[in-house]
Short mmCIF file of C-alpha atoms and ligand atoms in Angstrom, two decimals:
data_model
loop_
_atom_site.label_atom_id
_atom_site.label_comp_id
_atom_site.label_asym_id
_atom_site.label_seq_id
_atom_site.Cartn_x
_atom_site.Cartn_y
_atom_site.Cartn_z
CA MET A 1 12.03 -3.72 15.55
CA LYS A 2 10.61 -1.88 12.47
CA ASN A 3 7.66 0.54 12.23
CA VAL A 4 5.56 -0.48 9.33
CA VAL A 5 2.47 1.16 7.73
CA ILE A 6 0.18 -0.92 5.51
CA VAL A 7 -2.21 0.88 3.24
CA SER A 8 -5.08 -1.26 1.86
CA SER A 9 -7.08 0.29 -0.98
CA SER A 10 -9.89 -2.21 -1.88
CA LEU A 11 -13.40 -0.96 -1.31
CA HIS A 12 -14.70 -4.56 -1.07
CA ALA A 13 -16.46 -5.18 2.24
CA ILE A 14 -14.53 -8.39 2.34
CA SER A 15 -11.34 -7.94 0.25
CA SER A 16 -8.83 -10.50 -0.81
CA SER A 17 -5.94 -7.99 -0.81
CA LYS A 18 -6.87 -6.74 2.55
CA LEU A 19 -7.07 -10.31 4.04
CA ILE A 20 -3.56 -10.87 2.67
CA CYS A 21 -2.41 -7.67 4.29
CA GLU A 22 -3.85 -8.75 7.62
CA LYS A 23 -1.77 -12.00 7.41
CA ILE A 24 1.38 -10.06 6.50
CA LYS A 25 0.59 -7.80 9.51
CA GLU A 26 0.39 -10.95 11.75
CA GLY A 27 3.79 -12.23 10.47
CA LEU A 28 5.35 -8.78 11.05
CA GLU A 29 3.90 -8.49 14.57
CA ASP A 30 5.00 -12.00 15.47
CA ASN A 31 8.56 -10.88 14.70
CA GLY A 32 8.18 -7.89 17.17
CA ASN A 33 7.45 -5.18 14.55
CA GLN A 34 4.93 -2.33 15.11
CA VAL A 35 2.34 -2.13 12.39
CA LYS A 36 -0.27 0.53 11.64
CA PHE A 37 -3.02 -0.47 9.24
CA VAL A 38 -4.75 2.17 7.02
CA ASP A 39 -7.88 0.99 5.20
CA LEU A 40 -8.67 3.57 2.52
CA LYS A 41 -12.29 2.34 2.57
CA ASP A 42 -12.78 4.24 5.90
CA VAL A 43 -10.68 7.28 4.92
CA ASP A 44 -12.01 10.63 3.71
CA LEU A 45 -9.69 10.98 0.73
CA LYS A 46 -9.87 13.73 -1.79
CA PHE A 47 -7.95 14.23 -5.10
CA CYS A 48 -4.79 16.19 -5.13
CA ILE A 49 -5.54 19.58 -6.76
CA GLY A 50 -1.94 20.10 -7.92
CA CYS A 51 -1.40 23.42 -6.23
CA LEU A 52 2.14 22.32 -5.05
CA ALA A 53 1.73 24.45 -1.86
CA CYS A 54 2.89 21.34 0.01
CA GLN A 55 6.31 21.63 -1.71
CA LYS A 56 6.87 24.91 0.26
CA THR A 57 5.04 24.10 3.42
CA GLY A 58 5.15 20.37 3.87
CA LYS A 59 1.46 20.52 4.46
CA CYS A 60 -1.61 19.95 2.27
CA VAL A 61 -4.25 22.66 1.86
CA ILE A 62 -7.03 19.98 1.64
CA ASN A 63 -8.74 19.31 4.95
CA ASP A 64 -9.58 15.62 4.94
CA ASP A 65 -8.20 12.55 6.77
CA VAL A 66 -4.81 12.33 4.90
CA LYS A 67 -3.26 14.75 7.41
CA ASN A 68 -3.77 12.10 10.16
CA TYR A 69 -1.34 9.67 8.36
CA LEU A 70 1.47 11.79 7.11
CA ASP A 71 3.64 11.78 10.27
CA ASP A 72 3.14 8.02 10.72
CA ILE A 73 4.17 7.30 7.11
CA SER A 74 7.01 9.65 7.24
CA ASN A 75 8.41 8.12 10.50
CA SER A 76 7.96 4.52 9.41
CA ASP A 77 10.70 2.17 8.26
CA VAL A 78 8.72 0.19 5.78
CA LEU A 79 5.57 0.97 3.76
CA ILE A 80 3.33 -1.68 2.19
CA PHE A 81 0.70 -0.56 -0.32
CA ALA A 82 -2.01 -3.00 -1.28
CA SER A 83 -4.27 -2.90 -4.34
CA PRO A 84 -6.55 -5.17 -6.32
CA ILE A 85 -5.31 -4.92 -9.92
CA TYR A 86 -7.60 -2.55 -11.90
CA TYR A 87 -6.84 -2.42 -15.60
CA TYR A 88 -3.37 -3.82 -15.08
CA SER A 89 -2.46 -1.07 -12.66
CA ILE A 90 -3.22 0.00 -9.04
CA THR A 91 -6.68 1.30 -8.02
CA GLY A 92 -7.60 4.92 -8.45
CA GLN A 93 -8.00 5.23 -4.69
CA LEU A 94 -4.37 4.12 -4.03
CA LYS A 95 -3.01 6.40 -6.70
CA THR A 96 -5.05 9.26 -5.16
CA PHE A 97 -3.50 8.40 -1.78
CA LEU A 98 0.04 8.34 -3.20
CA ASP A 99 -0.60 11.75 -4.94
CA ARG A 100 -1.71 13.12 -1.56
CA LEU A 101 1.60 12.02 0.04
CA ASN A 102 3.34 14.83 -1.88
CA PRO A 103 3.82 16.84 1.35
CA LEU A 104 6.47 14.14 2.22
CA TYR A 105 8.48 15.06 -0.92
CA ILE A 106 10.28 17.89 0.97
CA ARG A 107 10.54 16.07 4.31
CA GLU A 108 13.31 13.91 5.75
CA ASN A 109 11.53 10.58 5.76
CA LYS A 110 12.58 7.50 7.60
CA PHE A 111 11.14 4.84 5.24
CA LYS A 112 13.67 2.94 3.09
CA LYS A 113 11.65 0.14 1.60
CA ILE A 114 8.22 0.05 -0.05
CA TYR A 115 6.35 -3.20 -0.90
CA LEU A 116 3.40 -3.95 -2.97
CA VAL A 117 0.58 -6.44 -2.30
CA ALA A 118 -1.90 -7.16 -5.06
CA THR A 119 -4.58 -9.62 -6.25
CA CYS A 120 -6.14 -10.03 -9.63
CA ALA A 121 -8.48 -12.34 -11.62
CA ASP A 122 -5.84 -13.10 -14.23
CA THR A 123 -3.81 -16.24 -13.61
CA ASP A 124 -0.68 -14.80 -15.37
CA GLU A 125 1.97 -13.48 -12.83
CA ASN A 126 2.77 -10.67 -15.37
CA ALA A 127 -0.47 -9.08 -14.60
CA ILE A 128 1.37 -7.22 -11.71
CA ASN A 129 3.82 -5.45 -13.97
CA GLY A 130 1.81 -2.22 -14.45
CA SER A 131 1.24 -2.03 -10.57
CA VAL A 132 4.95 -2.54 -9.95
CA GLU A 133 5.60 0.30 -12.33
CA ALA A 134 3.10 2.56 -10.64
CA ILE A 135 4.69 2.01 -7.18
CA GLN A 136 8.20 2.24 -8.65
CA GLY A 137 7.23 5.68 -9.96
CA PHE A 138 6.55 6.76 -6.34
CA VAL A 139 9.65 4.98 -5.00
CA ASN A 140 11.93 6.76 -7.51
CA CYS A 141 10.84 10.22 -6.19
CA PHE A 142 12.37 9.52 -2.72
CA ASP A 143 16.07 9.49 -2.36
CA GLY A 144 17.52 6.23 -0.76
CA VAL A 145 14.18 4.38 -0.99
CA GLU A 146 13.97 1.03 -2.71
CA PHE A 147 11.14 -1.19 -3.92
CA GLY A 148 11.37 -4.22 -1.65
CA GLY A 149 9.17 -6.60 -3.78
CA TYR A 150 5.60 -7.78 -4.12
CA PHE A 151 3.15 -10.30 -2.93
CA LEU A 152 0.62 -11.36 -5.76
CA GLY A 153 -2.52 -13.46 -5.57
CA THR A 154 -3.52 -14.56 -9.04
CA GLY A 155 -6.86 -16.10 -10.04
CA ILE A 156 -8.64 -14.15 -7.28
CA GLU A 157 -11.75 -12.37 -8.24
CA GLN A 158 -13.06 -12.12 -4.69
CA ALA A 159 -12.06 -12.98 -1.23
CA THR A 160 -13.73 -16.46 -1.31
CA ASP A 161 -11.28 -17.42 -4.10
CA LEU A 162 -8.56 -17.46 -1.40
CA ASP A 163 -10.16 -20.72 -0.15
CA GLY A 164 -8.15 -23.69 -0.93
CA THR A 165 -5.06 -21.73 -1.89
CA ASN A 166 -1.98 -21.25 0.28
CA TYR A 167 -1.88 -17.47 -0.23
CA LEU A 168 -2.79 -16.57 3.41
CA GLU A 169 -0.11 -18.92 4.80
CA ASN A 170 2.49 -17.45 2.35
CA ALA A 171 1.39 -13.93 3.24
CA TYR A 172 2.13 -14.64 6.93
CA LEU A 173 5.60 -15.90 5.94
CA PHE A 174 6.08 -12.86 3.66
CA GLY A 175 5.40 -10.63 6.69
CA LYS A 176 7.88 -12.60 8.93
CA ASN A 177 10.58 -12.10 6.25
CA ILE A 178 10.32 -8.33 5.98
C1 FMN B 201 -12.69 -1.89 -12.31
C2 FMN B 201 -12.04 -3.23 -12.19
C3 FMN B 201 -10.87 -3.49 -13.02
C4 FMN B 201 -10.29 -4.74 -12.91
N1 FMN B 201 -9.24 -4.97 -13.71
C5 FMN B 201 -8.59 -6.13 -13.71
C6 FMN B 201 -7.47 -6.39 -14.55
O1 FMN B 201 -7.05 -5.54 -15.33
N2 FMN B 201 -6.83 -7.65 -14.49
C7 FMN B 201 -7.33 -8.62 -13.64
O2 FMN B 201 -6.68 -9.62 -13.57
N3 FMN B 201 -8.27 -8.31 -12.80
C8 FMN B 201 -8.96 -7.20 -12.83
N4 FMN B 201 -9.99 -6.87 -11.86
C9 FMN B 201 -10.35 -7.98 -10.94
C10 FMN B 201 -9.76 -7.60 -9.54
O3 FMN B 201 -8.32 -7.38 -9.61
C11 FMN B 201 -10.06 -8.76 -8.54
O4 FMN B 201 -11.41 -8.76 -8.38
C12 FMN B 201 -9.37 -8.52 -7.27
O5 FMN B 201 -8.87 -9.78 -6.71
C13 FMN B 201 -10.22 -7.88 -6.11
O6 FMN B 201 -9.46 -7.69 -4.94
P1 FMN B 201 -10.13 -7.27 -3.61
O7 FMN B 201 -11.07 -8.34 -3.13
O8 FMN B 201 -9.04 -7.01 -2.59
O9 FMN B 201 -10.92 -5.99 -3.91
C14 FMN B 201 -10.72 -5.73 -12.01
C15 FMN B 201 -11.81 -5.43 -11.13
C16 FMN B 201 -12.43 -4.20 -11.27
C17 FMN B 201 -13.57 -3.94 -10.30
#
């Protein structure tokens, strides 16, 4: 049994990347894993101010919702970050959340694998490269942590574009195989 945290970063009311994450969650849960789902749409999330106090204290000086997630993330085995592709990278909101995880930089964290979920309008699979690099930059800063891989939906501008594709079925299987 693994503890998994999924962080969805789209602000769409009905989001393709979030729907994919929900299917991945189903696959994970059907295999007996415990999953916590964080939807940044509902999170009070402020920018990192770069004070680096967290690297001495393990805590952030900013009083918003991020403090509610640090322990769950630190104690999870697997992290899954989801983002629609914006300018061939991750969303600003996901990058902001990653920056705010800097208090974990000095902690003993349990997580060993980090996955990326993305959707984009482009039909070229290479559209994910910038987002993989963005997540890899985070991964590289934590000893013993690996990038586990990605799930990409191409040709998806909005959630209804998932209709008639097998992305949701495949997302379920992706979750089962984590
Ligand atoms: C600001 C902005 C930038 C975008 N940049 C790209 C891009 O660089 N390449 C691309 O293929 N799609 C781009 N898109 C389209 C989104 O990736 C696409 O609509 C995505 O599937 C939305 O996912 P969601 O429903 O989970 O929010 C962009 C959309 C927005 C709003």
